[in-house]
XYZ file of C-alpha atoms in Angstrom:
390
model
C 18.849 -7.380 5.579
C 16.214 -4.840 6.639
C 13.868 -6.163 9.323
C 10.233 -5.883 8.308
C 7.624 -4.757 10.828
C 5.308 -7.568 9.727
C 7.772 -9.976 11.394
C 6.299 -9.025 14.765
C 2.760 -9.975 13.677
C 3.261 -13.084 11.567
C 4.057 -15.719 14.226
C 1.040 -14.944 16.473
C -1.155 -15.084 13.358
C 0.236 -18.501 12.375
C -0.401 -19.714 15.937
C -4.104 -18.910 15.532
C -5.159 -19.018 11.856
C -4.867 -22.102 9.612
C -3.892 -19.873 6.694
C -2.144 -16.509 6.443
C -2.101 -14.637 3.134
C 0.662 -12.087 2.635
C -0.242 -9.801 -0.221
C 1.576 -6.936 -1.864
C 2.906 -5.694 -5.157
C 5.521 -7.675 -7.041
C 9.141 -7.250 -5.862
C 8.078 -5.817 -2.525
C 9.966 -8.575 -0.673
C 7.292 -11.209 0.093
C 9.414 -14.211 -0.924
C 12.480 -13.000 0.978
C 10.291 -12.340 3.992
C 8.820 -15.860 4.214
C 12.120 -17.594 3.451
C 13.549 -15.975 6.568
C 10.815 -17.363 8.819
C 12.327 -20.827 9.319
C 14.229 -19.992 12.564
C 10.889 -18.979 14.133
C 8.858 -21.981 12.907
C 8.957 -25.314 14.759
C 8.333 -27.465 11.671
C 9.789 -27.767 8.167
C 8.777 -25.238 5.518
C 7.836 -26.296 1.990
C 8.033 -23.442 -0.513
C 6.192 -23.698 -3.840
C 6.268 -21.034 -6.527
C 3.528 -21.003 -9.167
C 5.893 -19.132 -11.475
C 8.223 -22.139 -11.368
C 7.282 -24.636 -14.094
C 7.832 -27.724 -11.930
C 5.891 -26.386 -8.949
C 3.081 -25.190 -11.202
C 2.848 -28.642 -12.801
C 2.637 -30.326 -9.399
C -0.129 -28.038 -8.141
C -2.117 -27.955 -11.363
C -2.203 -31.746 -11.934
C -1.747 -33.520 -8.596
C -2.266 -30.937 -5.887
C -4.469 -32.922 -3.494
C -2.115 -35.901 -3.219
C 1.023 -33.754 -3.002
C -0.313 -31.355 -0.369
C -1.719 -34.202 1.709
C 1.679 -35.927 1.690
C 3.254 -32.744 3.064
C 0.553 -31.787 5.555
C 2.970 -31.834 8.531
C 4.928 -28.964 7.002
C 4.166 -25.281 6.768
C 3.317 -25.006 3.081
C 4.034 -21.695 1.357
C 2.471 -21.117 -2.069
C 3.810 -18.098 -3.928
C 1.921 -16.153 -6.655
C -1.407 -17.726 -5.644
C -3.308 -15.401 -8.004
C -2.016 -17.537 -10.893
C -4.061 -20.571 -9.784
C -7.105 -19.435 -7.809
C -8.892 -22.696 -8.597
C -6.750 -24.140 -5.778
C -8.829 -22.331 -3.152
C -11.638 -24.935 -2.846
C -9.023 -27.673 -2.388
C -7.116 -25.624 0.190
C -10.332 -25.060 2.118
C -10.966 -28.803 2.209
C -7.442 -29.621 3.360
C -7.546 -26.915 6.048
C -10.819 -28.236 7.457
C -9.563 -31.833 7.553
C -6.539 -30.915 9.665
C -8.355 -28.280 11.749
C -5.222 -26.719 13.213
C -3.395 -23.384 12.916
C -0.291 -22.655 10.885
C -0.930 -24.888 7.873
C -0.454 -22.487 4.963
C 1.035 -19.186 3.903
C -0.213 -17.827 0.599
C 1.683 -15.074 -1.208
C 0.029 -12.972 -3.874
C 0.191 -9.813 -5.955
C -3.537 -9.128 -5.897
C -5.854 -7.785 -3.222
C -8.307 -9.993 -1.282
C -11.175 -8.356 -3.193
C -9.722 -9.330 -6.558
C -8.871 -12.863 -5.452
C -12.371 -13.319 -4.046
C -13.928 -12.665 -7.444
C -12.393 -15.810 -8.892
C -11.979 -18.162 -5.929
C -13.861 -20.009 -3.182
C -13.860 -18.077 0.038
C -11.653 -19.120 2.937
C -13.637 -16.928 5.332
C -12.964 -17.810 8.951
C -9.865 -19.765 7.976
C -7.606 -17.048 6.579
C -6.252 -13.654 7.565
C -4.886 -11.216 4.993
C -1.880 -8.996 5.680
C -0.201 -6.602 3.294
C 3.557 -6.364 2.986
C 4.132 -2.806 1.821
C 7.266 -1.346 0.288
C 9.841 -0.479 2.937
C 8.453 2.203 5.225
C 10.250 5.111 6.814
C 10.011 3.313 10.155
C 11.889 0.319 8.681
C 14.628 2.468 7.137
C 15.590 4.825 9.939
C 19.287 4.019 9.390
C 18.973 5.780 6.022
C 18.130 9.409 5.350
C 14.540 10.539 4.910
C 15.581 12.289 1.688
C 16.848 9.020 0.215
C 13.748 7.069 1.196
C 11.341 9.711 -0.084
C 13.115 10.024 -3.437
C 13.856 6.337 -4.042
C 10.689 4.813 -2.587
C 10.448 1.538 -0.718
C 10.959 -1.301 -3.200
C 13.990 -3.047 -1.654
C 16.125 -3.602 -4.768
C 15.519 -0.080 -6.035
C 15.999 1.532 -2.632
C 19.316 -0.277 -2.107
C 20.602 0.251 -5.662
C 24.246 1.456 -5.756
C 23.374 4.640 -7.655
C 20.466 6.607 -9.110
C 21.114 5.335 -12.647
C 20.539 1.719 -11.574
C 17.575 2.855 -9.476
C 15.984 4.289 -12.620
C 16.850 1.208 -14.710
C 15.197 -1.046 -12.113
C 12.006 1.009 -12.131
C 11.810 1.101 -15.916
C 12.106 -2.680 -16.099
C 9.623 -3.129 -13.257
C 6.956 -0.915 -14.823
C 7.370 -2.577 -18.218
C 6.792 -6.031 -16.709
C 3.953 -4.780 -14.540
C 2.068 -3.161 -17.423
C 2.773 -5.759 -20.114
C 2.521 -8.959 -18.049
C 1.220 -8.649 -14.498
C -1.939 -6.650 -15.181
C -2.889 -8.942 -18.062
C -2.445 -11.958 -15.788
C -4.852 -10.349 -13.306
C -7.424 -10.045 -16.077
C -6.976 -6.488 -17.339
C -7.709 -6.390 -21.064
C -6.198 -3.076 -22.098
C -3.234 -2.205 -24.262
C 0.066 -1.575 -22.448
C 0.373 1.768 -24.253
C -2.991 2.900 -22.865
C -2.178 1.825 -19.304
C 1.237 3.500 -19.499
C -0.450 6.746 -20.542
C -2.977 6.386 -17.713
C -0.188 5.888 -15.157
C 1.574 9.019 -16.429
C -1.629 11.006 -16.127
C -2.239 9.742 -12.598
C 1.339 10.639 -11.663
C 0.871 14.161 -13.032
C -2.229 14.699 -10.863
C -0.769 13.077 -7.728
C -2.883 14.018 -4.720
C -5.723 15.520 -6.760
C -9.419 14.675 -6.764
C -10.140 12.205 -9.584
C -12.155 13.346 -12.567
C -12.827 10.100 -14.436
C -14.446 11.915 -17.356
C -11.425 14.176 -17.838
C -9.066 11.181 -17.844
C -11.351 9.314 -20.233
C -11.537 12.231 -22.664
C -7.752 12.565 -22.679
C -7.329 8.842 -23.354
C -10.202 8.504 -25.826
C -12.135 6.028 -23.666
C -15.191 6.192 -21.411
C -15.147 7.188 -17.750
C -16.465 3.698 -16.949
C -13.399 2.156 -18.595
C -11.098 4.524 -16.725
C -12.632 3.515 -13.402
C -12.286 -0.163 -14.298
C -8.587 0.260 -15.122
C -7.950 2.261 -11.960
C -9.663 -0.505 -9.968
C -7.066 -2.957 -11.319
C -4.201 -0.593 -10.518
C -5.512 -0.265 -6.975
C -6.092 -4.004 -6.532
C -2.472 -4.639 -7.532
C -1.212 -2.165 -4.893
C 0.218 0.460 -7.272
C -2.221 3.315 -6.665
C -4.344 4.364 -3.706
C -7.629 6.228 -3.626
C -8.502 8.160 -0.479
C -12.224 8.677 -0.031
C -13.676 11.978 1.233
C -15.270 12.192 4.653
C -18.840 13.401 4.447
C -20.896 11.523 7.037
C -23.396 13.749 8.857
C -21.794 16.982 7.635
C -24.424 19.448 6.425
C -22.252 21.151 3.821
C -21.615 20.949 0.089
C -18.691 18.555 0.014
C -16.336 17.137 -2.561
C -17.419 13.495 -2.903
C -14.868 12.119 -5.377
C -11.726 10.366 -4.091
C -8.175 11.659 -4.301
C -5.639 9.512 -6.123
C -1.989 8.741 -5.432
C 0.795 6.591 -6.860
C 1.549 4.726 -3.646
C 5.327 4.370 -3.895
C 7.191 7.620 -4.474
C 10.003 5.801 -6.265
C 7.531 4.639 -8.904
C 6.000 8.124 -9.023
C 9.363 9.781 -9.611
C 10.393 7.191 -12.193
C 7.174 7.683 -14.191
C 7.738 11.451 -14.131
C 11.429 10.970 -15.077
C 12.701 12.685 -11.954
C 16.172 11.161 -11.726
C 17.697 12.612 -8.565
C 16.767 14.152 -5.237
C 17.929 17.569 -6.474
C 15.565 17.274 -9.452
C 12.748 16.284 -7.101
C 12.937 19.258 -4.749
C 12.976 21.707 -7.671
C 10.033 20.032 -9.416
C 6.483 21.466 -9.044
C 5.257 17.963 -8.090
C 7.442 17.911 -4.932
C 4.670 19.036 -2.547
C 2.203 16.481 -3.908
C 4.870 13.775 -3.808
C 5.643 14.582 -0.161
C 1.924 14.474 0.646
C 1.560 11.000 -0.873
C 4.723 9.835 0.876
C 3.504 10.923 4.313
C 0.056 9.418 3.723
C 1.569 6.018 2.901
C 3.771 6.103 6.008
C 0.738 6.882 8.186
C -1.519 4.252 6.612
C 1.166 1.583 7.006
C 0.927 2.065 10.794
C -2.846 2.459 11.246
C -4.755 0.068 13.453
C -7.318 -2.021 11.599
C -10.248 -0.170 13.215
C -9.077 3.194 11.871
C -9.852 4.580 8.409
C -8.150 7.452 6.547
C -10.148 10.075 4.646
C -9.611 13.585 3.361
C -11.993 16.501 3.916
C -12.891 19.223 1.433
C -15.913 21.440 0.913
C -16.988 23.391 -2.149
C -16.339 26.603 -0.199
C -12.650 25.818 0.352
C -12.400 24.142 3.760
C -9.916 21.282 3.473
C -7.492 19.041 5.308
C -5.230 16.387 3.779
C -6.201 13.553 6.088
C -8.684 12.831 8.833
C -8.555 9.514 10.670
C -11.709 7.946 12.005
C -12.821 5.187 14.325
C -16.319 4.339 13.241
C -17.908 7.673 12.354
C -15.837 9.651 14.850
C -12.862 11.670 13.639
C -9.976 11.184 16.061
C -7.328 13.337 14.383
C -6.725 15.564 11.377
C -3.406 15.881 9.545
C -2.207 18.600 7.183
C 0.982 17.863 5.221
C 3.411 20.653 4.345
C 6.762 20.501 2.519
C 8.077 23.307 4.680
C 9.901 23.839 7.948
C 7.894 27.021 8.570
C 4.310 25.949 7.844
C 1.362 28.296 7.647
C -2.238 27.370 8.330
C -4.697 28.372 5.625
C -8.200 29.660 6.139
C -9.453 26.376 4.644
C -7.536 24.386 7.280
C -9.086 26.457 10.065
C -12.570 26.062 8.622
C -12.117 22.298 8.355
C -11.352 21.750 12.034
C -14.219 24.089 12.947
C -16.520 21.885 10.824
C -15.137 18.618 12.183
C -14.652 19.828 15.780
C -11.433 17.854 16.232
C -9.134 18.330 19.206
C -6.034 16.576 17.817
C -4.768 18.412 14.729
C -1.267 17.984 13.328
C 0.865 19.651 10.657
C 3.522 17.256 9.320
C 6.652 18.991 8.048
C 9.772 17.717 6.311
C 12.306 18.705 8.973
C 12.631 17.854 12.652
C 9.642 19.524 14.293
C 7.776 19.243 17.558
C 6.066 22.398 18.763
C 2.626 23.868 19.348
C 1.777 26.332 16.562
C -1.359 27.577 18.319
C -4.106 26.190 20.537
C -5.510 24.095 17.689
C -2.482 22.844 15.687
C 0.722 21.038 16.595
C 3.680 20.955 14.167
C 5.434 17.581 14.041
C 7.763 15.466 11.925
C 6.900 11.887 10.935
C 8.562 10.324 13.970
C 6.771 12.646 16.397
C 3.479 12.197 14.550
C 3.720 8.436 15.035
C 4.174 8.917 18.788
C 1.205 11.296 18.950
C -1.048 8.937 16.972
C -0.006 6.016 19.143
C -1.132 7.961 22.239
C -4.543 8.233 20.547
C -4.597 4.453 19.850
C -4.624 5.129 16.113
C -1.360 3.408 15.200
C 0.246 0.093 16.073
């Protein structure tokens, strides 16, 4: 059993909010996580799964009576996105009891997507994401293994790479053919599979919706709609460019990443760590991997961006509080990193004092007066000093 970092946050949240929603992609470990909460909860837990026929029948036909009868328990409802018409009833029940720790909702869709089809629980609910296993949760394993395999628990802990690949193939098939349709995406599985492959092949690049649309034979508007669904179901991430109050010609389209590197490598049919490090995508994969590890630790008042100008100034990530950039991060798959002219120009533009180069190996040294070379563990310590990470 790998301890999840969210365990530290969940009990204080339940002591304050009537409802806590734990969201994340399918098979990320949400059900296992909540079923291990009982030793820390001072009342019985009632678990209901909307993918279970009996539980679905109860909540779709007689929810008000059933939930009222069990109001002294902590009620957990799994796969809430399957029955969003429950939200108005849940709001009513929450307000009648007017106490914290009534409900935990589990879902495979983002708050934005759920909000489009449900009554708001604003002021009554807090949303937390359970991500795939992070590097900070898997320190007993090698960084190479975590980077290659990704963070989905069953895939990460698979006995061998063959079973790792089989798990991912089955997962992606279900995700494309079933899960996205359930969330309301009306597109053929073949088309979405092609789109995922194209996104994987341009990992870490600036999105050109028109180019993707032309290659798929659809409009750029349709491409953006499909990518919205992929993002709302936690499979891809778009990083927006930073361009507030900068008087330069800037790139203003987001960069796109497959969030979990295990999924990325499976889509690209990279079947071992040795195949990964010899593949041209390795640098882009490492960049996406590091970005996900950083974002998983960011404080809620911090926002990640990238910076790039038309003249070539660029940096992989800049982290802001409000409109102020606190730190910049350049990601290199190298133990002997070099700073480019574009990197130097970027920190001159942004005038940042804390600038880090993240490398693959164990690193912690000052490259020059502007840049410090670090590994992921050291980077976390440095960002924590700046009150950027938890």
